[in-house]
mmCIF file of C-alpha atoms and ligand atoms in Angstrom:
data_model
loop_
_atom_site.group_PDB
_atom_site.id
_atom_site.type_symbol
_atom_site.label_atom_id
_atom_site.label_comp_id
_atom_site.label_asym_id
_atom_site.label_seq_id
_atom_site.Cartn_x
_atom_site.Cartn_y
_atom_site.Cartn_z
ATOM 1 C CA MET U 8 -6.134 -25.992 -8.789
ATOM 2 C CA SER U 9 -8.171 -24.132 -7.244
ATOM 3 C CA LEU U 10 -7.724 -19.528 -7.363
ATOM 4 C CA ARG U 11 -7.108 -20.160 -3.199
ATOM 5 C CA ASN U 12 -4.372 -22.444 -4.106
ATOM 6 C CA ASP U 13 -2.898 -20.273 -6.453
ATOM 7 C CA LEU U 14 -3.137 -17.218 -4.711
ATOM 8 C CA GLU U 15 -1.198 -19.075 -1.600
ATOM 9 C CA ASP U 16 1.097 -20.323 -3.966
ATOM 10 C CA VAL U 17 1.589 -16.764 -5.259
ATOM 11 C CA ALA U 18 2.062 -15.180 -1.569
ATOM 12 C CA ASN U 19 4.554 -17.881 -0.430
ATOM 13 C CA ARG U 20 6.887 -17.300 -3.731
ATOM 14 C CA MET U 21 6.429 -13.544 -2.696
ATOM 15 C CA ARG U 22 7.608 -14.694 0.724
ATOM 16 C CA ILE U 23 10.568 -16.800 -0.732
ATOM 17 C CA SER U 24 11.882 -13.710 -2.670
ATOM 18 C CA SER U 25 11.821 -11.503 -0.068
ATOM 19 C CA ILE U 26 13.723 -13.986 2.132
ATOM 20 C CA GLN U 27 16.109 -13.918 -0.626
ATOM 21 C CA MET U 28 16.880 -10.285 -1.169
ATOM 22 C CA VAL U 29 16.924 -9.705 2.105
ATOM 23 C CA ASP U 30 19.648 -12.357 2.933
ATOM 24 C CA ALA U 31 21.603 -11.075 -0.349
ATOM 25 C CA ALA U 32 21.233 -7.272 0.943
ATOM 26 C CA LYS U 33 22.454 -8.454 4.386
ATOM 27 C CA SER U 34 19.667 -6.302 5.942
ATOM 28 C CA GLY U 35 15.432 -5.181 5.176
ATOM 29 C CA HIS U 36 12.673 -6.067 6.536
ATOM 30 C CA THR U 37 11.672 -9.933 5.774
ATOM 31 C CA THR U 38 9.130 -10.440 9.008
ATOM 32 C CA SER U 39 7.166 -7.112 7.979
ATOM 33 C CA SER U 40 7.401 -8.318 4.526
ATOM 34 C CA CYS U 41 5.990 -12.238 5.432
ATOM 35 C CA SER U 42 2.647 -10.906 7.226
ATOM 36 C CA ALA U 43 1.553 -9.408 4.190
ATOM 37 C CA ALA U 44 2.139 -11.948 2.044
ATOM 38 C CA GLU U 45 -1.333 -12.503 1.425
ATOM 39 C CA ILE U 46 -3.318 -9.427 1.259
ATOM 40 C CA MET U 47 -0.289 -8.264 -1.684
ATOM 41 C CA ALA U 48 -1.419 -11.535 -3.341
ATOM 42 C CA THR U 49 -5.085 -11.498 -3.263
ATOM 43 C CA LEU U 50 -3.901 -7.480 -4.363
ATOM 44 C CA PHE U 51 -2.088 -7.495 -7.085
ATOM 45 C CA PHE U 52 -3.254 -11.162 -8.696
ATOM 46 C CA HIS U 53 -6.836 -10.567 -8.231
ATOM 47 C CA GLU U 54 -8.324 -7.199 -7.117
ATOM 48 C CA MET U 55 -6.260 -4.306 -8.400
ATOM 49 C CA ARG U 56 -6.499 -3.714 -12.317
ATOM 50 C CA TYR U 57 -3.635 -2.642 -14.038
ATOM 51 C CA ASP U 58 -0.848 -3.299 -17.030
ATOM 52 C CA VAL U 59 2.568 -4.364 -16.376
ATOM 53 C CA LYS U 60 3.522 -3.092 -19.227
ATOM 54 C CA GLU U 61 2.142 0.247 -18.380
ATOM 55 C CA PRO U 62 2.414 0.227 -14.283
ATOM 56 C CA LYS U 63 1.630 4.425 -14.166
ATOM 57 C CA SER U 64 -1.296 4.550 -16.972
ATOM 58 C CA ALA U 65 -3.097 7.375 -15.957
ATOM 59 C CA SER U 66 -6.392 4.959 -14.872
ATOM 60 C CA ALA U 67 -4.420 2.303 -13.620
ATOM 61 C CA ASP U 68 -5.427 1.498 -9.727
ATOM 62 C CA ARG U 69 -3.311 3.238 -7.097
ATOM 63 C CA PHE U 70 -1.533 1.279 -4.395
ATOM 64 C CA VAL U 71 0.400 2.797 -1.728
ATOM 65 C CA LEU U 72 2.449 0.989 0.254
ATOM 66 C CA SER U 73 2.647 3.221 3.503
ATOM 67 C CA LYS U 74 4.753 0.421 5.850
ATOM 68 C CA GLY U 75 7.540 1.367 2.981
ATOM 69 C CA HIS U 76 10.054 -0.902 4.720
ATOM 70 C CA ALA U 77 8.221 -3.987 3.830
ATOM 71 C CA CYS U 78 9.059 -3.011 0.267
ATOM 72 C CA PRO U 79 10.332 -6.447 -0.085
ATOM 73 C CA ILE U 80 7.225 -8.116 -0.391
ATOM 74 C CA LEU U 81 5.707 -5.532 -3.076
ATOM 75 C CA TYR U 82 9.401 -5.855 -5.227
ATOM 76 C CA ALA U 83 8.378 -9.397 -5.093
ATOM 77 C CA ALA U 84 4.735 -8.867 -6.344
ATOM 78 C CA TRP U 85 6.053 -6.790 -9.213
ATOM 79 C CA GLU U 86 8.494 -9.317 -9.662
ATOM 80 C CA GLU U 87 5.795 -12.002 -9.454
ATOM 81 C CA ALA U 88 4.242 -9.949 -12.275
ATOM 82 C CA GLY U 89 6.743 -10.244 -14.699
ATOM 83 C CA LEU U 90 8.583 -6.370 -14.340
ATOM 84 C CA LEU U 91 10.891 -6.984 -12.498
ATOM 85 C CA THR U 92 13.423 -9.791 -12.783
ATOM 86 C CA HIS U 93 14.553 -12.281 -9.851
ATOM 87 C CA ASP U 94 18.313 -10.121 -10.112
ATOM 88 C CA ASP U 95 16.495 -6.992 -10.060
ATOM 89 C CA VAL U 96 14.990 -7.448 -6.729
ATOM 90 C CA LEU U 97 18.645 -9.075 -5.244
ATOM 91 C CA SER U 98 20.172 -5.927 -6.054
ATOM 92 C CA LEU U 99 17.869 -4.700 -3.275
ATOM 93 C CA ARG U 100 19.608 -2.247 -1.044
ATOM 94 C CA LYS U 101 22.586 -1.983 -3.601
ATOM 95 C CA ILE U 102 24.312 1.628 -3.455
ATOM 96 C CA THR U 103 24.105 1.610 -7.451
ATOM 97 C CA SER U 104 20.387 -0.140 -7.065
ATOM 98 C CA ASP U 105 17.017 1.967 -7.478
ATOM 99 C CA ILE U 106 15.719 -1.143 -5.283
ATOM 100 C CA GLU U 107 16.260 0.761 -2.285
ATOM 101 C CA GLY U 108 15.355 -0.068 0.682
ATOM 102 C CA HIS U 109 12.192 2.108 0.687
ATOM 103 C CA PRO U 110 10.512 2.639 -2.270
ATOM 104 C CA THR U 111 11.097 5.586 -4.317
ATOM 105 C CA PRO U 112 9.139 7.342 -7.509
ATOM 106 C CA ARG U 113 12.507 6.890 -9.480
ATOM 107 C CA LEU U 114 10.602 3.476 -9.807
ATOM 108 C CA ASN U 115 8.318 2.983 -12.724
ATOM 109 C CA PHE U 116 5.540 1.362 -10.260
ATOM 110 C CA ILE U 117 6.035 4.299 -7.533
ATOM 111 C CA ASP U 118 4.082 7.096 -6.871
ATOM 112 C CA VAL U 119 4.981 8.067 -3.474
ATOM 113 C CA ALA U 120 7.927 8.027 -1.634
ATOM 114 C CA THR U 121 7.233 6.085 2.104
ATOM 115 C CA GLY U 122 8.911 4.910 4.391
ATOM 116 C CA SER U 123 8.121 7.748 6.884
ATOM 117 C CA LEU U 124 5.526 5.720 8.792
ATOM 118 C CA GLY U 125 1.986 7.661 8.712
ATOM 119 C CA GLN U 126 2.361 9.956 5.488
ATOM 120 C CA GLY U 127 1.551 7.341 2.439
ATOM 121 C CA PHE U 128 -1.874 6.929 3.791
ATOM 122 C CA SER U 129 -2.402 10.780 3.625
ATOM 123 C CA CYS U 130 -0.602 10.899 -0.565
ATOM 124 C CA ALA U 131 -3.512 7.968 -0.279
ATOM 125 C CA ALA U 132 -6.641 9.771 0.589
ATOM 126 C CA GLY U 133 -5.311 12.783 -1.918
ATOM 127 C CA MET U 134 -5.141 10.437 -4.659
ATOM 128 C CA ALA U 135 -8.069 9.077 -4.209
ATOM 129 C CA TYR U 136 -9.663 12.633 -3.925
ATOM 130 C CA VAL U 137 -8.207 13.434 -7.011
ATOM 131 C CA GLY U 138 -9.869 10.011 -8.795
ATOM 132 C CA LYS U 139 -12.919 11.197 -8.094
ATOM 133 C CA TYR U 140 -13.358 14.902 -8.040
ATOM 134 C CA VAL U 141 -11.010 15.817 -10.185
ATOM 135 C CA ASP U 142 -10.457 12.885 -12.697
ATOM 136 C CA LYS U 143 -13.768 11.757 -12.520
ATOM 137 C CA ALA U 144 -11.871 8.295 -13.238
ATOM 138 C CA SER U 145 -13.187 4.743 -11.959
ATOM 139 C CA TYR U 146 -9.548 3.471 -10.720
ATOM 140 C CA ARG U 147 -9.434 2.719 -6.829
ATOM 141 C CA VAL U 148 -6.464 3.574 -4.411
ATOM 142 C CA TYR U 149 -5.276 0.809 -2.020
ATOM 143 C CA CYS U 150 -3.264 1.406 0.847
ATOM 144 C CA LEU U 151 -1.115 -0.733 3.058
ATOM 145 C CA MET U 152 -0.635 -0.054 6.952
ATOM 146 C CA GLY U 153 1.238 -1.234 9.677
ATOM 147 C CA ASP U 154 -0.495 -1.274 13.001
ATOM 148 C CA GLY U 155 2.332 -0.019 14.574
ATOM 149 C CA GLU U 156 2.198 2.881 11.852
ATOM 150 C CA ILE U 157 -1.749 3.732 12.270
ATOM 151 C CA ALA U 158 -0.277 5.534 15.994
ATOM 152 C CA GLU U 159 0.818 8.735 14.078
ATOM 153 C CA GLY U 160 -1.367 11.352 14.785
ATOM 154 C CA SER U 161 -0.813 12.523 10.181
ATOM 155 C CA VAL U 162 -2.936 8.917 9.644
ATOM 156 C CA TRP U 163 -5.882 10.358 11.248
ATOM 157 C CA GLU U 164 -5.875 13.602 9.937
ATOM 158 C CA ALA U 165 -6.178 11.657 6.627
ATOM 159 C CA ALA U 166 -8.370 9.692 7.697
ATOM 160 C CA GLY U 167 -10.928 12.712 8.498
ATOM 161 C CA PHE U 168 -10.194 13.680 5.270
ATOM 162 C CA ALA U 169 -11.131 10.801 3.291
ATOM 163 C CA SER U 170 -14.370 10.489 5.381
ATOM 164 C CA HIS U 171 -15.352 13.964 4.676
ATOM 165 C CA TYR U 172 -14.887 13.375 1.629
ATOM 166 C CA ASN U 173 -16.906 10.242 1.074
ATOM 167 C CA LEU U 174 -13.773 8.964 -0.499
ATOM 168 C CA ASP U 175 -15.638 5.361 -1.466
ATOM 169 C CA ASN U 176 -12.500 4.786 -3.912
ATOM 170 C CA LEU U 177 -10.384 4.341 -0.777
ATOM 171 C CA VAL U 178 -9.218 1.153 0.508
ATOM 172 C CA VAL U 179 -7.186 0.768 3.429
ATOM 173 C CA ILE U 180 -5.667 -2.533 5.069
ATOM 174 C CA VAL U 181 -4.300 -2.259 8.293
ATOM 175 C CA ASP U 182 -1.543 -5.623 8.358
ATOM 176 C CA ALA U 183 -2.270 -6.175 11.943
ATOM 177 C CA ASN U 184 0.598 -8.432 12.929
ATOM 178 C CA ARG U 185 0.436 -7.268 16.416
ATOM 179 C CA LEU U 186 4.352 -5.946 16.635
ATOM 180 C CA GLY U 187 6.364 -2.823 16.062
ATOM 181 C CA GLN U 188 9.654 -2.299 16.156
ATOM 182 C CA SER U 189 10.192 -3.618 19.524
ATOM 183 C CA GLN U 190 7.889 -5.147 21.497
ATOM 184 C CA GLU U 191 4.023 -5.490 21.082
ATOM 185 C CA THR U 192 1.907 -2.548 19.626
ATOM 186 C CA SER U 193 -0.614 -0.665 22.765
ATOM 187 C CA ILE U 194 -3.436 -2.270 20.862
ATOM 188 C CA GLY U 195 -1.711 -5.712 19.795
ATOM 189 C CA HIS U 196 -3.807 -7.993 18.454
ATOM 190 C CA ASN U 197 -7.419 -6.469 19.509
ATOM 191 C CA VAL U 198 -8.580 -5.631 16.403
ATOM 192 C CA ASP U 199 -12.112 -4.580 17.018
ATOM 193 C CA VAL U 200 -10.684 -1.797 18.743
ATOM 194 C CA TYR U 201 -8.703 -0.697 15.237
ATOM 195 C CA ALA U 202 -12.369 -1.606 13.736
ATOM 196 C CA ALA U 203 -14.353 1.250 16.162
ATOM 197 C CA ARG U 204 -11.475 3.610 15.543
ATOM 198 C CA PHE U 205 -11.974 3.451 11.643
ATOM 199 C CA ALA U 206 -15.781 3.355 12.348
ATOM 200 C CA ALA U 207 -15.320 6.722 15.104
ATOM 201 C CA PHE U 208 -14.001 8.140 11.485
ATOM 202 C CA GLY U 209 -16.507 7.457 9.054
ATOM 203 C CA PHE U 210 -15.215 4.266 7.933
ATOM 204 C CA HIS U 211 -17.016 1.460 6.562
ATOM 205 C CA GLN U 212 -14.683 -1.342 8.189
ATOM 206 C CA ILE U 213 -14.488 -5.015 7.827
ATOM 207 C CA VAL U 214 -11.964 -7.533 10.582
ATOM 208 C CA VAL U 215 -10.813 -10.517 8.281
ATOM 209 C CA ASP U 216 -7.972 -12.814 8.796
ATOM 210 C CA GLY U 217 -5.404 -11.429 6.887
ATOM 211 C CA HIS U 218 -3.757 -14.620 5.829
ATOM 212 C CA ASN U 219 -6.833 -16.181 4.642
ATOM 213 C CA VAL U 220 -7.577 -15.299 0.644
ATOM 214 C CA ASP U 221 -11.075 -16.081 0.534
ATOM 215 C CA GLU U 222 -11.670 -13.454 3.146
ATOM 216 C CA LEU U 223 -9.539 -10.936 1.767
ATOM 217 C CA LEU U 224 -10.829 -11.672 -1.422
ATOM 218 C CA ALA U 225 -14.745 -11.052 0.158
ATOM 219 C CA ALA U 226 -13.483 -7.911 1.950
ATOM 220 C CA PHE U 227 -12.478 -6.343 -1.059
ATOM 221 C CA GLU U 228 -15.605 -7.342 -2.821
ATOM 222 C CA GLU U 229 -17.464 -5.544 0.384
ATOM 223 C CA ALA U 230 -15.428 -2.908 -0.011
ATOM 224 C CA LYS U 231 -16.835 -1.892 -3.706
ATOM 225 C CA LYS U 232 -20.400 -1.805 -2.568
ATOM 226 C CA ASP U 233 -22.477 1.376 -2.398
ATOM 227 C CA HIS U 234 -21.031 2.747 1.732
ATOM 228 C CA LYS U 235 -20.278 6.102 -0.037
ATOM 229 C CA LYS U 236 -17.547 5.915 2.461
ATOM 230 C CA PRO U 237 -13.952 4.461 2.578
ATOM 231 C CA THR U 238 -13.162 1.314 3.653
ATOM 232 C CA ALA U 239 -10.610 -0.084 6.257
ATOM 233 C CA ILE U 240 -9.592 -3.610 6.037
ATOM 234 C CA ILE U 241 -8.118 -5.105 9.369
ATOM 235 C CA ALA U 242 -6.356 -7.916 8.830
ATOM 236 C CA LYS U 243 -5.622 -9.769 11.206
ATOM 237 C CA THR U 244 -1.733 -11.342 10.767
ATOM 238 C CA TYR U 245 1.439 -12.968 12.761
ATOM 239 C CA LYS U 246 4.692 -11.081 11.992
ATOM 240 C CA GLY U 247 7.200 -13.342 10.406
ATOM 241 C CA ARG U 248 4.293 -15.316 8.630
ATOM 242 C CA GLY U 249 5.386 -18.741 7.479
ATOM 243 C CA LEU U 250 8.618 -18.237 8.602
ATOM 244 C CA GLU U 251 10.238 -21.500 11.243
ATOM 245 C CA GLY U 252 10.742 -20.005 14.605
ATOM 246 C CA LEU U 253 10.025 -16.183 13.364
ATOM 247 C CA GLU U 254 6.397 -16.063 13.341
ATOM 248 C CA ASP U 255 4.784 -13.861 15.923
ATOM 249 C CA LYS U 256 8.445 -13.553 17.920
ATOM 250 C CA ASP U 257 9.723 -10.197 18.745
ATOM 251 C CA ASN U 258 13.493 -9.498 18.056
ATOM 252 C CA TRP U 259 13.097 -9.977 14.186
ATOM 253 C CA HIS U 260 12.205 -6.800 13.121
ATOM 254 C CA GLY U 261 14.516 -5.466 10.211
ATOM 255 C CA LYS U 262 16.738 -8.182 10.290
ATOM 256 C CA PRO U 263 17.304 -11.082 7.154
ATOM 257 C CA ALA U 264 15.503 -14.393 7.901
ATOM 258 C CA PRO U 265 17.717 -17.394 8.006
ATOM 259 C CA ILE U 266 18.196 -18.466 4.549
ATOM 260 C CA SER U 267 16.998 -21.996 5.871
ATOM 261 C CA THR U 268 12.999 -21.092 6.549
ATOM 262 C CA ILE U 269 12.753 -20.975 2.392
ATOM 263 C CA ASP U 270 12.387 -24.536 2.981
ATOM 264 C CA GLY U 271 9.355 -24.369 5.305
ATOM 265 C CA VAL U 272 7.895 -21.760 2.943
ATOM 266 C CA LYS U 273 8.531 -24.439 0.081
ATOM 267 C CA ALA U 274 7.047 -27.076 1.638
ATOM 268 C CA ARG U 275 3.602 -25.168 1.297
ATOM 269 C CA LEU U 276 3.374 -24.877 -2.239
ATOM 270 C CA HIS U 277 0.438 -26.661 -3.914
ATOM 271 C CA GLY U 278 2.577 -26.412 -7.153
ATOM 272 C CA SER U 279 0.704 -23.553 -8.881
ATOM 273 C CA GLU U 280 2.316 -21.904 -11.827
ATOM 274 C CA LYS U 281 4.396 -18.982 -11.530
ATOM 275 C CA GLY U 282 2.625 -16.525 -14.287
ATOM 276 C CA LYS U 283 -1.044 -17.931 -13.863
ATOM 277 C CA LEU U 284 -2.577 -15.300 -13.095
ATOM 278 C CA VAL U 285 -2.849 -11.812 -14.067
ATOM 279 C CA ALA U 286 -4.116 -8.774 -13.234
ATOM 280 C CA SER U 287 -7.405 -7.418 -15.162
ATOM 281 C CA LYS U 288 -6.497 -3.863 -17.110
ATOM 282 C CA PRO U 289 -7.641 -1.146 -16.131
ATOM 283 C CA VAL U 290 -10.733 0.875 -18.000
ATOM 284 C CA ASP U 291 -9.157 3.415 -20.097
ATOM 285 C CA ASP U 292 -11.406 6.303 -18.456
ATOM 286 C CA ALA U 293 -9.093 8.873 -16.611
ATOM 287 C CA PRO U 294 -7.248 11.898 -18.090
ATOM 288 C CA LYS U 295 -3.578 12.048 -18.902
ATOM 289 C CA VAL U 296 -1.475 13.201 -16.273
ATOM 290 C CA ASP U 297 -0.148 16.796 -17.523
ATOM 291 C CA PHE U 298 3.110 17.200 -15.319
ATOM 292 C CA GLN U 299 3.206 20.932 -16.479
ATOM 293 C CA LEU U 300 0.131 20.841 -13.963
ATOM 294 C CA GLY U 301 -1.832 22.720 -16.996
ATOM 295 C CA HIS U 302 -5.134 21.844 -15.171
ATOM 296 C CA ILE U 303 -4.172 23.827 -12.169
ATOM 297 C CA LYS U 304 -4.707 27.414 -12.414
ATOM 298 C CA ILE U 305 -2.170 29.627 -10.035
ATOM 299 C CA ALA U 306 -2.462 33.206 -10.158
ATOM 300 C CA ALA U 307 0.546 35.454 -9.604
ATOM 301 C CA PRO U 308 0.628 36.321 -5.489
ATOM 302 C CA GLU U 309 -0.941 40.164 -5.643
ATOM 303 C CA TYR U 310 2.176 42.253 -3.840
ATOM 304 C CA LYS U 311 3.912 45.601 -4.523
ATOM 305 C CA LEU U 312 8.168 45.042 -4.334
ATOM 306 C CA GLY U 313 9.008 45.856 -1.257
ATOM 307 C CA GLU U 314 5.668 45.815 0.791
ATOM 308 C CA LYS U 315 4.852 43.210 3.498
ATOM 309 C CA VAL U 316 2.427 40.658 3.425
ATOM 310 C CA ASP U 317 0.604 37.757 4.684
ATOM 311 C CA PHE U 318 2.045 35.144 1.484
ATOM 312 C CA PHE U 319 -1.106 32.992 1.835
ATOM 313 C CA TYR U 320 -3.037 35.281 2.183
ATOM 314 C CA ASN U 321 -2.490 36.809 -0.733
ATOM 315 C CA TYR U 322 -1.281 34.208 -2.792
ATOM 316 C CA LYS U 323 -4.910 32.872 -4.473
ATOM 317 C CA TYR U 324 -5.121 29.729 -6.072
ATOM 318 C CA LYS U 325 -7.854 27.567 -8.076
ATOM 319 C CA PHE U 326 -8.142 24.163 -8.979
ATOM 320 C CA GLN U 327 -10.604 24.231 -11.889
ATOM 321 C CA SER U 328 -12.902 21.390 -10.908
ATOM 322 C CA TYR U 329 -12.474 21.714 -6.922
ATOM 323 C CA PRO U 330 -16.135 20.045 -5.480
ATOM 324 C CA GLY U 331 -17.137 23.016 -3.779
HETATM 325 C C1 LIG G 4 8.256 8.147 11.153
HETATM 326 C C2 LIG G 4 8.881 6.999 11.726
HETATM 327 N N1 LIG G 4 9.207 6.633 12.810
HETATM 328 C C3 LIG G 4 9.660 5.579 12.974
HETATM 329 C C4 LIG G 4 10.073 5.175 11.959
HETATM 330 C C5 LIG G 4 11.103 3.501 12.313
HETATM 331 N N2 LIG G 4 10.601 2.587 12.391
HETATM 332 C C6 LIG G 4 10.410 1.617 11.001
HETATM 333 S S1 LIG G 4 9.867 -0.246 10.640
HETATM 334 C C7 LIG G 4 9.034 0.370 12.207
HETATM 335 C C8 LIG G 4 8.211 -0.302 13.020
HETATM 336 C C9 LIG G 4 7.064 -0.087 12.532
HETATM 337 O O1 LIG G 4 5.429 -1.228 12.746
HETATM 338 P P1 LIG G 4 4.112 -1.613 12.288
HETATM 339 O O2 LIG G 4 3.571 -0.209 11.533
HETATM 340 O O3 LIG G 4 3.462 -2.373 12.869
HETATM 341 O O4 LIG G 4 5.184 -2.344 11.004
HETATM 342 P P2 LIG G 4 5.351 -4.400 10.965
HETATM 343 O O5 LIG G 4 6.948 -3.676 10.354
HETATM 344 O O6 LIG G 4 5.473 -4.475 12.368
HETATM 345 O O7 LIG G 4 4.642 -5.073 9.823
HETATM 346 C C10 LIG G 4 9.259 1.660 12.945
HETATM 347 C C11 LIG G 4 9.000 1.903 14.416
HETATM 348 C C12 LIG G 4 9.972 4.912 10.679
HETATM 349 N N3 LIG G 4 9.860 4.387 9.720
HETATM 350 N N4 LIG G 4 8.940 6.529 10.261
#
C-alpha cells in the first residue's frame, strides 16, 4: 500500500465521519468539509508535527481552521488521530457538547475560535510572528481558508503583515472549491488570480490540484525551502468532492448530505488500516507558554486621578523581544 493510497483512505474515512456527524446533528457543513479532505489528510498525517497526547504542546505545529464552519473535517481528523472517539464527534452541535458547530478553544486541540470568516488567518499570522520572533522555535503554522472567505479585507491586512515580517513559518492553504455560501465566488476556479494576488502581497505561491495528495505533499515540502516568505498554497478543489450528486453543485452549503452518499465514498477505499499513519513528534524547542503573561512587561498608564488623557498615547507597553 503506497503513502498515496493510505492518505486517500484517511481522507475518505474523514469524509464518511463528516457525513455521519452532520447527519446526526441534522445541520452542519458536509460539502465544505469534503472539499478539504485531502488537504486535511496530508496536513494531519504527513506534514504537521504534533503529539496526540498533548495537542497544544508549546512546540507542536499550529493549525487554524479559518473556515471554521468546516469543522466536521477537523473533528474527523482528530478522530482519525485517536484523540476523539466516534461518539464524541457524533455529538456535533448538541447543546451539551463542546463539539460545536464552529471550533472553540474549550477543546484541547483548538487555539483560537473561528467561524467569523477572515479572522483565523490574522490569528495564524500572529502565531507565526510569535513562533519566529518571540519563541524563536521551529514550529510551523498552517491555516486553511475558504475561497469565498478570502474576499474579507482582514485577510489582506494579515497577508501584508505576514510578508512584511517574512513569516516563512506560515503556510496558508486556500480551499478553492469555486462555490461560496450561495452561487459561485467572484473568481470561481480561476486559481491563477488567487496566486497573483498572494504574489502581489509578498507570498511564495503554489497552485495544486487539492485532491491530489502527491501534489499537496510536494507543495508542503516546497513551502519549507528557504524562500524567506510566507507561502500560499492555492488548492483547486470541488465542493462536496466524493459525494454522489452533490459535487460542485450549488445549494448544498451548510446542509447534511443524504446518508446514502457514504456508499460511494466507501467504494473508493483501498483497504488501508485506520491508525497506520501517525504524525511525527514536534521538536521540543519552544519555551513553555506562561499564561500569566510573565514575559510581557506592561507599564501602568501615566496619569493623575481626574486628568483627561489619550489612553493609547500614554499607555506604554513593550514586548521583551520585539524585533525592531
Ligand atoms: C464574517 C462572516 N460572514 C458571513 C459568514 C456566513 N458564512 C458561513 S460559511 C460562508 C461561505 C463561505 O464560503 P467559502 O469561504 O468559499 O467556504 P466553503 O464553505 O465554500 O468551503 C458564509 C458566507 C460568516 N461565517 N462569517
